[in-house]
mmCIF file of C-alpha atoms in Angstrom:
data_model
loop_
_atom_site.group_PDB
_atom_site.id
_atom_site.type_symbol
_atom_site.label_atom_id
_atom_site.label_comp_id
_atom_site.label_asym_id
_atom_site.label_seq_id
_atom_site.Cartn_x
_atom_site.Cartn_y
_atom_site.Cartn_z
ATOM 1 C CA MET A 1 24.850 12.842 33.944
ATOM 2 C CA ARG A 2 22.509 12.499 30.991
ATOM 3 C CA ASN A 3 23.420 13.779 27.590
ATOM 4 C CA ILE A 4 21.629 16.675 25.915
ATOM 5 C CA SER A 5 19.515 14.382 23.753
ATOM 6 C CA ASP A 6 18.133 12.601 26.843
ATOM 7 C CA ILE A 7 17.383 15.928 28.507
ATOM 8 C CA ILE A 8 15.562 17.279 25.422
ATOM 9 C CA GLU A 9 13.565 14.048 25.080
ATOM 10 C CA ARG A 10 12.588 14.116 28.757
ATOM 11 C CA TYR A 11 11.533 17.773 28.466
ATOM 12 C CA LEU A 12 9.420 17.165 25.328
ATOM 13 C CA LYS A 13 7.751 14.076 26.848
ATOM 14 C CA GLY A 14 7.005 16.064 29.995
ATOM 15 C CA ILE A 15 5.256 18.923 28.197
ATOM 16 C CA LEU A 16 3.483 16.418 25.921
ATOM 17 C CA HIS A 17 2.221 14.559 28.976
ATOM 18 C CA GLU A 18 0.906 17.827 30.469
ATOM 19 C CA SER A 19 -0.830 18.817 27.238
ATOM 20 C CA PRO A 20 -4.616 18.294 27.473
ATOM 21 C CA GLU A 21 -4.756 17.713 23.696
ATOM 22 C CA GLY A 22 -1.956 15.135 23.749
ATOM 23 C CA MET A 23 -0.108 17.295 21.234
ATOM 24 C CA ILE A 24 2.514 20.037 21.340
ATOM 25 C CA GLU A 25 3.856 22.517 18.813
ATOM 26 C CA ILE A 26 7.369 23.757 19.249
ATOM 27 C CA GLN A 27 9.702 26.125 17.455
ATOM 28 C CA ARG A 28 12.943 24.330 16.657
ATOM 29 C CA ASN A 29 15.090 27.465 17.071
ATOM 30 C CA ASP A 30 13.437 28.490 20.361
ATOM 31 C CA LEU A 31 14.017 25.038 21.812
ATOM 32 C CA ALA A 32 17.607 25.039 20.609
ATOM 33 C CA ASP A 33 18.137 28.413 22.320
ATOM 34 C CA GLN A 34 16.583 27.083 25.515
ATOM 35 C CA PHE A 35 18.991 24.139 25.633
ATOM 36 C CA SER A 36 21.978 26.007 24.209
ATOM 37 C CA CYS A 37 22.362 23.637 21.287
ATOM 38 C CA VAL A 38 22.040 23.743 17.512
ATOM 39 C CA PRO A 39 18.652 23.185 15.852
ATOM 40 C CA SER A 40 19.996 20.031 14.201
ATOM 41 C CA GLN A 41 20.283 18.514 17.715
ATOM 42 C CA ILE A 42 16.543 19.112 18.136
ATOM 43 C CA ASN A 43 15.949 17.465 14.729
ATOM 44 C CA TYR A 44 18.019 14.466 15.822
ATOM 45 C CA VAL A 45 16.049 13.969 19.033
ATOM 46 C CA ILE A 46 12.710 14.275 17.256
ATOM 47 C CA SER A 47 13.642 12.012 14.340
ATOM 48 C CA THR A 48 15.097 9.245 16.525
ATOM 49 C CA ARG A 49 12.980 9.344 19.660
ATOM 50 C CA PHE A 50 9.576 10.450 18.446
ATOM 51 C CA THR A 51 8.912 7.974 15.629
ATOM 52 C CA LEU A 52 5.722 6.366 14.500
ATOM 53 C CA GLU A 53 7.025 3.006 15.715
ATOM 54 C CA LYS A 54 7.422 4.515 19.162
ATOM 55 C CA GLY A 55 3.875 5.866 19.166
ATOM 56 C CA TYR A 56 4.320 9.441 17.966
ATOM 57 C CA LEU A 57 3.125 11.351 14.945
ATOM 58 C CA VAL A 58 5.410 14.196 13.948
ATOM 59 C CA GLU A 59 4.524 16.960 11.511
ATOM 60 C CA SER A 60 7.076 19.604 10.554
ATOM 61 C CA LYS A 61 6.720 22.885 8.765
ATOM 62 C CA ARG A 62 9.879 24.702 7.802
ATOM 63 C CA GLY A 63 10.289 28.391 7.129
ATOM 64 C CA GLY A 64 9.747 31.646 8.989
ATOM 65 C CA GLY A 65 6.764 30.570 11.046
ATOM 66 C CA GLY A 66 7.818 26.947 11.018
ATOM 67 C CA TYR A 67 7.015 24.535 13.800
ATOM 68 C CA VAL A 68 7.254 20.930 14.799
ATOM 69 C CA ARG A 69 4.022 19.296 15.995
ATOM 70 C CA ILE A 70 4.359 16.124 18.059
ATOM 71 C CA GLN A 71 1.303 14.046 18.875
ATOM 72 C CA ARG A 72 1.136 10.912 20.991
ATOM 73 C CA ILE A 73 -0.752 8.065 19.366
ATOM 74 C CA GLU A 74 -2.639 6.125 22.006
ATOM 75 C CA LEU A 75 -2.761 2.355 21.977
ATOM 76 C CA PRO A 76 -6.208 0.795 21.736
ATOM 77 C CA ALA A 77 -8.006 -0.205 24.910
ATOM 78 C CA GLN A 78 -7.038 -3.521 26.545
ATOM 79 C CA SER A 79 -10.026 -5.298 24.942
ATOM 80 C CA ALA A 80 -8.842 -4.406 21.420
ATOM 81 C CA LEU A 81 -5.148 -4.762 22.155
ATOM 82 C CA HIS A 82 -4.839 -8.387 20.958
ATOM 83 C CA ASN A 83 -6.337 -7.538 17.541
ATOM 84 C CA HIS A 84 -4.108 -4.486 17.270
ATOM 85 C CA LEU A 85 -0.977 -6.541 18.071
ATOM 86 C CA HIS A 86 -1.910 -9.338 15.672
ATOM 87 C CA HIS A 87 -2.463 -6.770 12.911
ATOM 88 C CA SER A 88 0.701 -4.795 13.766
ATOM 89 C CA ILE A 89 2.936 -7.845 13.897
ATOM 90 C CA GLY A 90 1.479 -9.902 11.041
ATOM 91 C CA GLU A 91 3.282 -12.996 9.783
ATOM 92 C CA GLU A 92 6.698 -11.337 9.909
ATOM 93 C CA ILE A 93 8.202 -8.264 11.555
ATOM 94 C CA GLY A 94 11.591 -6.584 11.275
ATOM 95 C CA GLN A 95 13.729 -5.784 14.296
ATOM 96 C CA THR A 96 13.137 -2.006 14.158
ATOM 97 C CA ALA A 97 9.355 -2.411 14.002
ATOM 98 C CA ALA A 98 9.423 -5.029 16.783
ATOM 99 C CA GLU A 99 11.519 -2.774 19.049
ATOM 100 C CA GLY A 100 9.205 0.126 18.289
ATOM 101 C CA LEU A 101 6.152 -1.881 19.288
ATOM 102 C CA ILE A 102 7.864 -3.032 22.486
ATOM 103 C CA TYR A 103 8.819 0.570 23.246
ATOM 104 C CA GLN A 104 5.233 1.736 22.677
ATOM 105 C CA LEU A 105 3.875 -0.978 25.019
ATOM 106 C CA GLU A 106 6.452 -0.063 27.656
ATOM 107 C CA GLU A 107 5.635 3.654 27.404
ATOM 108 C CA ALA A 108 1.932 2.823 27.809
ATOM 109 C CA ARG A 109 2.881 0.757 30.865
ATOM 110 C CA PHE A 110 1.579 -2.537 29.432
ATOM 111 C CA LEU A 111 5.125 -3.904 29.893
ATOM 112 C CA SER A 112 7.597 -3.300 32.698
ATOM 113 C CA LYS A 113 11.102 -2.062 31.888
ATOM 114 C CA ARG A 114 12.448 -5.520 32.642
ATOM 115 C CA GLU A 115 9.897 -7.321 30.455
ATOM 116 C CA ALA A 116 10.591 -4.934 27.584
ATOM 117 C CA GLY A 117 14.343 -5.456 27.943
ATOM 118 C CA LEU A 118 13.954 -9.240 27.860
ATOM 119 C CA MET A 119 11.730 -9.047 24.800
ATOM 120 C CA ARG A 120 14.174 -6.750 22.961
ATOM 121 C CA ALA A 121 16.997 -9.186 23.688
ATOM 122 C CA ALA A 122 14.948 -12.187 22.486
ATOM 123 C CA VAL A 123 13.959 -10.622 19.149
ATOM 124 C CA SER A 124 17.339 -9.143 18.279
ATOM 125 C CA ARG A 125 19.059 -10.193 15.039
ATOM 126 C CA GLU A 126 22.137 -11.165 17.039
ATOM 127 C CA VAL A 127 20.083 -13.840 18.807
ATOM 128 C CA LEU A 128 17.976 -14.860 15.811
ATOM 129 C CA MET A 129 20.896 -15.755 13.557
ATOM 130 C CA VAL A 130 18.764 -17.110 10.736
ATOM 131 C CA LYS A 131 18.571 -15.806 7.188
ATOM 132 C CA LEU A 132 15.732 -13.547 6.064
ATOM 133 C CA PRO A 133 12.768 -13.970 5.641
ATOM 134 C CA TYR A 134 12.799 -16.768 8.221
ATOM 135 C CA ARG A 135 14.296 -14.476 10.888
ATOM 136 C CA ASP A 136 11.383 -11.992 10.588
ATOM 137 C CA GLN A 137 8.859 -14.845 10.634
ATOM 138 C CA ILE A 138 10.399 -16.387 13.763
ATOM 139 C CA ARG A 139 10.577 -12.929 15.391
ATOM 140 C CA ALA A 140 6.873 -12.353 14.683
ATOM 141 C CA ARG A 141 5.875 -15.702 16.191
ATOM 142 C CA MET A 142 8.048 -15.195 19.257
ATOM 143 C CA LEU A 143 6.806 -11.652 19.781
ATOM 144 C CA LYS A 144 3.158 -12.716 19.512
ATOM 145 C CA ALA A 145 3.727 -15.599 21.940
ATOM 146 C CA MET A 146 5.484 -13.394 24.491
ATOM 147 C CA LEU A 147 2.835 -10.657 24.271
ATOM 148 C CA ILE A 148 -0.058 -13.105 24.539
ATOM 149 C CA SER A 149 1.576 -14.618 27.604
ATOM 150 C CA LEU A 150 2.281 -11.252 29.230
ATOM 151 C CA LEU A 151 -0.899 -9.417 28.273
ATOM 152 C CA GLY A 152 -3.405 -12.218 28.272
ATOM 153 C CA LYS A 153 -5.647 -11.859 31.260
#
């Protein structure tokens, strides 16, 4: 059985997918009531699973009429994807940013689950046991090479 964070994430992604604007506004307390959890659980899910690196823009307003607005950021069209990736990766990239980019490409169905898993394994700091900044430079070069190979058509 999935944990509550997975269930909340799946629910939010589902209503976001159904939204014609590609954006949703939710009330933290209402969602917590719906899932019988504390509002901090909702905060945790939003802050860890709906990040900019993963392709989401989150805006939060606290207070009486407070809300959380989640918007999906779409990747550029295939023709502009190479330029976007080159700009996003640059000459060096940290593990969190690399994993976020891989996640975003997987969510947009540019990468299969298996391809994304292999890429995450290849760019992990446990595999690239080299001191910084060389590790981030090697990661960037490897990530670019893998993406060019997989996405180049």
